[in-house]
PDB file of C-alpha atoms in Angstrom:
ATOM      1  CA  MET A 914     115.006  72.468  77.952  1.00 91.00           C
ATOM      2  CA  ARG A 915     112.071  73.983  76.917  1.00 93.00           C
ATOM      3  CA  PRO A 916     109.095  73.411  76.232  1.00 94.00           C
ATOM      4  CA  VAL A 917     107.848  72.409  73.087  1.00 93.00           C
ATOM      5  CA  GLU A 918     105.809  75.331  70.770  1.00 96.00           C
ATOM      6  CA  THR A 919     104.237  76.627  68.522  1.00 96.00           C
ATOM      7  CA  VAL A 920     103.013  72.910  67.606  1.00 96.00           C
ATOM      8  CA  SER A 921      99.605  71.645  66.820  1.00 97.00           C
ATOM      9  CA  TRP A 922      96.796  69.544  67.810  1.00 97.00           C
ATOM     10  CA  PHE A 923      97.546  67.009  65.690  1.00 97.00           C
ATOM     11  CA  ASP A 924     101.160  67.520  65.813  1.00 96.00           C
ATOM     12  CA  ALA A 925     100.723  66.561  69.186  1.00 98.00           C
ATOM     13  CA  ILE A 926      98.693  63.567  68.221  1.00 98.00           C
ATOM     14  CA  VAL A 927     101.433  62.385  65.872  1.00 98.00           C
ATOM     15  CA  PHE A 928     104.529  62.978  68.216  1.00 98.00           C
ATOM     16  CA  CYS A 929     102.439  60.319  70.708  1.00 98.00           C
ATOM     17  CA  ASN A 930     102.292  57.725  68.512  1.00 98.00           C
ATOM     18  CA  GLU A 931     106.260  58.666  67.324  1.00 98.00           C
ATOM     19  CA  LEU A 932     107.432  58.374  71.127  1.00 98.00           C
ATOM     20  CA  THR A 933     105.485  55.708  71.617  1.00 98.00           C
ATOM     21  CA  VAL A 934     107.094  53.054  68.409  1.00 98.00           C
ATOM     22  CA  LYS A 935     110.234  54.512  69.663  1.00 98.00           C
ATOM     23  CA  THR A 936     110.059  53.127  73.100  1.00 98.00           C
ATOM     24  CA  MET A 937     107.311  50.300  73.215  1.00 98.00           C
ATOM     25  CA  ILE A 938     105.735  49.024  70.434  1.00 97.00           C
ATOM     26  CA  THR A 939     103.930  49.900  67.861  1.00 97.00           C
ATOM     27  CA  ALA A 940     100.416  47.666  69.252  1.00 97.00           C
ATOM     28  CA  ASP A 941     100.255  50.129  71.947  1.00 98.00           C
ATOM     29  CA  CYS A 942      99.719  53.115  69.929  1.00 98.00           C
ATOM     30  CA  ALA A 943      96.434  55.178  71.360  1.00 98.00           C
ATOM     31  CA  TYR A 944      95.389  56.738  68.689  1.00 98.00           C
ATOM     32  CA  TYR A 945      94.290  55.604  64.712  1.00 98.00           C
ATOM     33  CA  SER A 946      93.420  57.170  61.509  1.00 98.00           C
ATOM     34  CA  ASP A 947      90.655  54.047  61.766  1.00 97.00           C
ATOM     35  CA  ALA A 948      87.272  52.817  64.318  1.00 96.00           C
ATOM     36  CA  GLN A 949      88.484  49.784  64.077  1.00 97.00           C
ATOM     37  CA  PHE A 950      91.945  50.142  65.481  1.00 97.00           C
ATOM     38  CA  THR A 951      94.167  48.422  62.864  1.00 97.00           C
ATOM     39  CA  LYS A 952      95.754  51.593  61.256  1.00 97.00           C
ATOM     40  CA  ILE A 953      98.269  53.467  63.173  1.00 97.00           C
ATOM     41  CA  TYR A 954      97.377  57.550  63.316  1.00 98.00           C
ATOM     42  CA  THR A 955     100.825  58.662  61.108  1.00 97.00           C
ATOM     43  CA  MET A 956     102.402  62.311  60.521  1.00 96.00           C
ATOM     44  CA  LYS A 957     100.298  61.784  56.409  1.00 97.00           C
ATOM     45  CA  ASP A 958      96.783  61.367  58.350  1.00 97.00           C
ATOM     46  CA  ALA A 959      98.202  64.835  60.502  1.00 96.00           C
ATOM     47  CA  GLY A 960      98.344  66.783  57.703  1.00 94.00           C
ATOM     48  CA  ASN A 961      95.170  65.830  56.022  1.00 94.00           C
ATOM     49  CA  PHE A 962      93.422  67.262  59.343  1.00 93.00           C
ATOM     50  CA  VAL A 963      91.948  63.523  59.606  1.00 95.00           C
ATOM     51  CA  ALA A 964      90.680  63.338  63.074  1.00 93.00           C
ATOM     52  CA  PRO A 965      92.028  60.176  65.019  1.00 96.00           C
ATOM     53  CA  PHE A 966      90.349  57.645  67.310  1.00 96.00           C
ATOM     54  CA  TYR A 967      91.606  57.127  71.212  1.00 96.00           C
ATOM     55  CA  ASP A 968      91.810  53.247  71.980  1.00 97.00           C
ATOM     56  CA  ASN A 969      91.763  53.886  75.584  1.00 93.00           C
ATOM     57  CA  ILE A 970      92.341  50.190  76.261  1.00 96.00           C
ATOM     58  CA  LYS A 971      95.966  51.117  75.353  1.00 97.00           C
ATOM     59  CA  LYS A 972      99.222  52.424  76.810  1.00 97.00           C
ATOM     60  CA  GLY A 973     101.731  54.279  74.571  1.00 98.00           C
ATOM     61  CA  TYR A 974     101.863  57.491  75.154  1.00 98.00           C
ATOM     62  CA  ARG A 975      98.813  59.974  74.573  1.00 98.00           C
ATOM     63  CA  LEU A 976      97.448  63.712  75.875  1.00 98.00           C
ATOM     64  CA  PRO A 977      95.350  63.258  78.859  1.00 97.00           C
ATOM     65  CA  THR A 978      91.499  63.728  78.832  1.00 95.00           C
ATOM     66  CA  GLU A 979      90.780  67.467  80.386  1.00 94.00           C
ATOM     67  CA  ALA A 980      89.516  65.926  83.629  1.00 93.00           C
ATOM     68  CA  GLU A 981      93.256  64.384  83.837  1.00 95.00           C
ATOM     69  CA  TRP A 982      94.788  67.632  83.839  1.00 97.00           C
ATOM     70  CA  GLU A 983      92.780  69.093  85.669  1.00 95.00           C
ATOM     71  CA  PHE A 984      93.292  66.145  88.985  1.00 95.00           C
ATOM     72  CA  VAL A 985      97.163  66.492  88.838  1.00 97.00           C
ATOM     73  CA  ALA A 986      97.386  69.903  88.409  1.00 97.00           C
ATOM     74  CA  ARG A 987      95.095  70.300  91.473  1.00 96.00           C
ATOM     75  CA  GLY A 988      97.062  68.243  92.941  1.00 96.00           C
ATOM     76  CA  GLY A 989      95.817  64.785  92.788  1.00 95.00           C
ATOM     77  CA  ASP A 990      93.812  64.640  96.093  1.00 94.00           C
ATOM     78  CA  ALA A 991      90.091  65.986  96.170  1.00 91.00           C
ATOM     79  CA  HIS A 992      89.836  66.224  99.335  1.00 93.00           C
ATOM     80  CA  GLY A 993      93.308  67.496 100.460  1.00 93.00           C
ATOM     81  CA  PRO A 994      94.897  70.838 101.555  1.00 92.00           C
ATOM     82  CA  VAL A 995      95.835  72.425  97.496  1.00 94.00           C
ATOM     83  CA  TRP A 996      93.235  71.280  95.665  1.00 94.00           C
ATOM     84  CA  ASN A 997      91.584  74.806  95.882  1.00 92.00           C
ATOM     85  CA  PHE A 998      94.503  76.547  95.950  1.00 93.00           C
ATOM     86  CA  ALA A 999      93.879  79.142  92.671  1.00 92.00           C
ATOM     87  CA  PHE A1000      97.134  78.100  90.787  1.00 95.00           C
ATOM     88  CA  SER A1001      99.283  74.423  90.299  1.00 97.00           C
ATOM     89  CA  GLY A1002     100.952  74.664  93.613  1.00 95.00           C
ATOM     90  CA  THR A1003     100.193  77.530  95.201  1.00 94.00           C
ATOM     91  CA  GLN A1004      97.382  80.202  95.896  1.00 90.00           C
ATOM     92  CA  ALA A1005      97.047  83.471  95.092  1.00 85.00           C
ATOM     93  CA  ASP A1006      97.857  86.271  97.148  1.00 81.00           C
ATOM     94  CA  GLU A1007      96.182  86.861 100.195  1.00 77.00           C
ATOM     95  CA  ASN A1008      93.795  83.299  98.696  1.00 75.00           C
ATOM     96  CA  GLN A1009      92.096  86.166  96.349  1.00 73.00           C
ATOM     97  CA  LEU A1010      92.311  86.593  92.690  1.00 68.00           C
ATOM     98  CA  GLU A1011      91.882  89.821  90.989  1.00 63.00           C
ATOM     99  CA  CYS A1012      90.584  90.011  87.555  1.00 60.00           C
ATOM    100  CA  ASP A1013      89.206  93.216  86.351  1.00 54.00           C
ATOM    101  CA  SER A1014      87.813  92.493  82.272  1.00 53.00           C
ATOM    102  CA  LEU A1015      88.690  96.031  81.328  1.00 54.00           C
ATOM    103  CA  TYR A1016      91.539  95.995  83.188  1.00 52.00           C
ATOM    104  CA  PRO A1017      92.829  92.386  84.256  1.00 51.00           C
ATOM    105  CA  SER A1018      94.973  93.254  87.313  1.00 52.00           C
ATOM    106  CA  SER A1019      96.615  89.615  88.856  1.00 54.00           C
ATOM    107  CA  ILE A1020     100.058  90.254  89.388  1.00 61.00           C
ATOM    108  CA  ASP A1021     100.932  87.284  91.120  1.00 75.00           C
ATOM    109  CA  ALA A1022     104.115  87.174  94.006  1.00 76.00           C
ATOM    110  CA  ASN A1023     103.075  83.594  94.424  1.00 87.00           C
ATOM    111  CA  LEU A1024     102.544  82.417  91.059  1.00 93.00           C
ATOM    112  CA  GLY A1025     105.789  83.740  90.076  1.00 93.00           C
ATOM    113  CA  GLU A1026     107.727  81.194  92.727  1.00 94.00           C
ATOM    114  CA  HIS A1027     105.595  78.363  90.610  1.00 96.00           C
ATOM    115  CA  GLY A1028     105.135  79.661  86.893  1.00 96.00           C
ATOM    116  CA  TRP A1029     106.060  81.594  84.057  1.00 97.00           C
ATOM    117  CA  TYR A1030     103.671  84.533  82.857  1.00 95.00           C
ATOM    118  CA  ARG A1031     102.989  87.753  81.757  1.00 92.00           C
ATOM    119  CA  GLU A1032     104.528  89.711  84.277  1.00 91.00           C
ATOM    120  CA  ASN A1033     108.123  87.612  84.237  1.00 94.00           C
ATOM    121  CA  SER A1034     109.137  85.624  81.518  1.00 96.00           C
ATOM    122  CA  MET A1035     110.214  88.352  79.379  1.00 96.00           C
ATOM    123  CA  GLY A1036     107.859  87.372  76.950  1.00 95.00           C
ATOM    124  CA  VAL A1037     109.866  83.697  76.039  1.00 96.00           C
ATOM    125  CA  THR A1038     109.338  80.810  77.271  1.00 97.00           C
ATOM    126  CA  HIS A1039     111.866  79.644  79.930  1.00 97.00           C
ATOM    127  CA  GLU A1040     113.987  76.290  81.320  1.00 96.00           C
ATOM    128  CA  VAL A1041     111.304  73.314  82.633  1.00 95.00           C
ATOM    129  CA  GLY A1042     111.844  72.877  86.018  1.00 94.00           C
ATOM    130  CA  THR A1043     113.452  76.350  87.007  1.00 96.00           C
ATOM    131  CA  LYS A1044     110.361  77.010  89.033  1.00 96.00           C
ATOM    132  CA  LEU A1045     108.201  75.129  91.944  1.00 97.00           C
ATOM    133  CA  PRO A1046     106.842  72.006  91.228  1.00 97.00           C
ATOM    134  CA  ASN A1047     103.032  71.414  92.442  1.00 97.00           C
ATOM    135  CA  SER A1048     102.599  68.927  95.368  1.00 96.00           C
ATOM    136  CA  LEU A1049     102.669  65.952  92.739  1.00 97.00           C
ATOM    137  CA  GLY A1050     105.871  67.015  91.156  1.00 97.00           C
ATOM    138  CA  LEU A1051     104.756  67.728  87.960  1.00 97.00           C
ATOM    139  CA  TYR A1052     106.325  71.723  86.594  1.00 97.00           C
ATOM    140  CA  ASP A1053     104.839  75.378  84.964  1.00 97.00           C
ATOM    141  CA  MET A1054     100.824  73.241  85.109  1.00 97.00           C
ATOM    142  CA  SER A1055     100.512  77.364  85.682  1.00 97.00           C
ATOM    143  CA  GLY A1056     101.649  79.226  82.709  1.00 97.00           C
ATOM    144  CA  GLY A1057     104.401  78.464  80.210  1.00 97.00           C
ATOM    145  CA  VAL A1058     102.806  77.226  77.810  1.00 98.00           C
ATOM    146  CA  TRP A1059      99.116  76.077  77.308  1.00 98.00           C
ATOM    147  CA  GLU A1060      98.787  72.422  77.108  1.00 98.00           C
ATOM    148  CA  TRP A1061      96.864  71.075  74.325  1.00 98.00           C
ATOM    149  CA  LEU A1062      94.456  68.390  75.501  1.00 97.00           C
ATOM    150  CA  TYR A1063      92.267  65.255  74.438  1.00 96.00           C
ATOM    151  CA  ASP A1064      89.235  66.506  74.645  1.00 94.00           C
ATOM    152  CA  TRP A1065      86.579  68.325  72.502  1.00 94.00           C
ATOM    153  CA  TYR A1066      85.516  71.017  74.392  1.00 93.00           C
ATOM    154  CA  ASP A1067      82.155  71.055  75.818  1.00 88.00           C
ATOM    155  CA  ASN A1068      80.160  73.847  78.151  1.00 84.00           C
ATOM    156  CA  ALA A1069      78.452  71.177  80.302  1.00 77.00           C
ATOM    157  CA  VAL A1070      81.132  68.677  80.921  1.00 71.00           C
ATOM    158  CA  TYR A1071      81.834  70.386  84.934  1.00 68.00           C
ATOM    159  CA  THR A1072      78.220  70.985  85.625  1.00 67.00           C
ATOM    160  CA  GLU A1073      77.319  66.784  85.335  1.00 66.00           C
ATOM    161  CA  ASN A1074      78.659  65.537  88.877  1.00 69.00           C
ATOM    162  CA  VAL A1075      80.902  62.769  87.322  1.00 71.00           C
ATOM    163  CA  LEU A1076      83.569  60.592  88.265  1.00 74.00           C
ATOM    164  CA  ASN A1077      86.671  61.948  85.675  1.00 78.00           C
ATOM    165  CA  PRO A1078      84.357  63.108  83.184  1.00 78.00           C
ATOM    166  CA  GLN A1079      85.766  61.847  79.517  1.00 78.00           C
ATOM    167  CA  GLY A1080      84.711  64.989  78.052  1.00 78.00           C
ATOM    168  CA  ALA A1081      82.279  65.817  74.357  1.00 81.00           C
ATOM    169  CA  GLN A1082      81.575  63.038  72.038  1.00 83.00           C
ATOM    170  CA  LYS A1083      82.376  65.512  68.850  1.00 87.00           C
ATOM    171  CA  GLY A1084      82.767  69.422  69.203  1.00 90.00           C
ATOM    172  CA  THR A1085      84.074  72.245  66.759  1.00 91.00           C
ATOM    173  CA  ASP A1086      86.684  73.516  69.218  1.00 95.00           C
ATOM    174  CA  ARG A1087      90.194  71.292  71.226  1.00 96.00           C
ATOM    175  CA  VAL A1088      90.574  71.986  75.041  1.00 96.00           C
ATOM    176  CA  LEU A1089      94.247  73.701  75.517  1.00 97.00           C
ATOM    177  CA  ARG A1090      94.433  74.478  80.136  1.00 97.00           C
ATOM    178  CA  GLY A1091      97.151  75.640  82.097  1.00 97.00           C
ATOM    179  CA  GLY A1092      97.532  79.030  80.510  1.00 96.00           C
ATOM    180  CA  SER A1093     100.848  81.075  79.299  1.00 97.00           C
ATOM    181  CA  TRP A1094     103.879  83.306  79.411  1.00 97.00           C
ATOM    182  CA  TYR A1095     102.261  85.805  77.353  1.00 95.00           C
ATOM    183  CA  ASP A1096      98.979  85.420  79.892  1.00 93.00           C
ATOM    184  CA  GLU A1097      97.664  87.336  82.705  1.00 89.00           C
ATOM    185  CA  ALA A1098      98.153  85.678  85.926  1.00 89.00           C
ATOM    186  CA  TYR A1099      94.453  84.842  86.128  1.00 88.00           C
ATOM    187  CA  ALA A1100      94.984  82.804  82.556  1.00 91.00           C
ATOM    188  CA  CYS A1101      96.754  79.952  84.538  1.00 94.00           C
ATOM    189  CA  CYS A1102      94.436  79.465  87.142  1.00 92.00           C
ATOM    190  CA  VAL A1103      94.362  75.793  87.330  1.00 94.00           C
ATOM    191  CA  THR A1104      90.496  75.990  86.557  1.00 91.00           C
ATOM    192  CA  ARG A1105      90.140  78.352  83.696  1.00 92.00           C
ATOM    193  CA  ARG A1106      89.395  76.953  80.413  1.00 92.00           C
ATOM    194  CA  PHE A1107      90.401  77.775  76.940  1.00 94.00           C
ATOM    195  CA  HIS A1108      89.460  76.347  73.572  1.00 95.00           C
ATOM    196  CA  ASN A1109      90.969  76.391  70.125  1.00 95.00           C
ATOM    197  CA  ALA A1110      88.484  75.935  66.436  1.00 94.00           C
ATOM    198  CA  HIS A1111      91.549  75.729  63.832  1.00 95.00           C
ATOM    199  CA  PRO A1112      94.279  72.486  65.999  1.00 95.00           C
ATOM    200  CA  TYR A1113      95.296  72.704  63.059  1.00 94.00           C
ATOM    201  CA  ILE A1114      97.089  76.244  63.298  1.00 94.00           C
ATOM    202  CA  PRO A1115     100.081  76.404  65.921  1.00 95.00           C
ATOM    203  CA  HIS A1116     100.664  78.819  67.681  1.00 95.00           C
ATOM    204  CA  PHE A1117     103.624  80.765  69.738  1.00 96.00           C
ATOM    205  CA  TYR A1118     101.770  79.885  73.151  1.00 96.00           C
ATOM    206  CA  PHE A1119     101.018  76.615  72.426  1.00 97.00           C
ATOM    207  CA  GLY A1120     103.054  73.678  73.424  1.00 97.00           C
ATOM    208  CA  PHE A1121     101.574  70.116  75.348  1.00 98.00           C
ATOM    209  CA  ARG A1122     102.884  67.860  78.055  1.00 97.00           C
ATOM    210  CA  TYR A1123     102.038  63.897  77.484  1.00 97.00           C
ATOM    211  CA  CYS A1124     100.613  60.787  79.545  1.00 97.00           C
ATOM    212  CA  ARG A1125     100.243  57.441  79.556  1.00 96.00           C
ATOM    213  CA  SER A1126      98.064  55.132  80.963  1.00 94.00           C
ATOM    214  CA  ILE A1127      99.507  52.200  83.408  1.00 89.00           C
TER     215      ILE A1127
END
């Protein structure tokens, strides 16, 4: 099975609620169209570009926050041996990642073992699980497709020493992480941040990864 792609941020929000309804109960849904959490967010809301409200005590399926995504992409242990790897699951060649702003040079054999990116994708997505996973057993967190996250984009998030930062309370852009089959290796770094001011527009290299609280 290939990763979902050509999907908007709003589409991903609706999918999470619909999966929750099908596999759990409606009351477990994480996303609502009102601040009182009484109206489940639906496809109609997404079609009208209504910004969802997130009920963080619910256990239903949802998009990861940016901090959650990076934590698991980097191996889940800030003191572990893989935390500072350039990509999810592997170091860059000789622990160096070369990127020239005019002439990107980032062919990386190690990333090729763990993810699909421009140098090995042949211009298409590929089956999930055909590359090596990271230390938590997760596949394609570097490369594959850019993954929509719940957060608004905020330049200041990672300048603050905060445990599990929750992102900005408002903004114009939504965050994506992970790089894609369309990108050079440097875009697939676990620390690389990307944002999009038009979350209602799907792109051919945008997808998502869902999660839920337990």
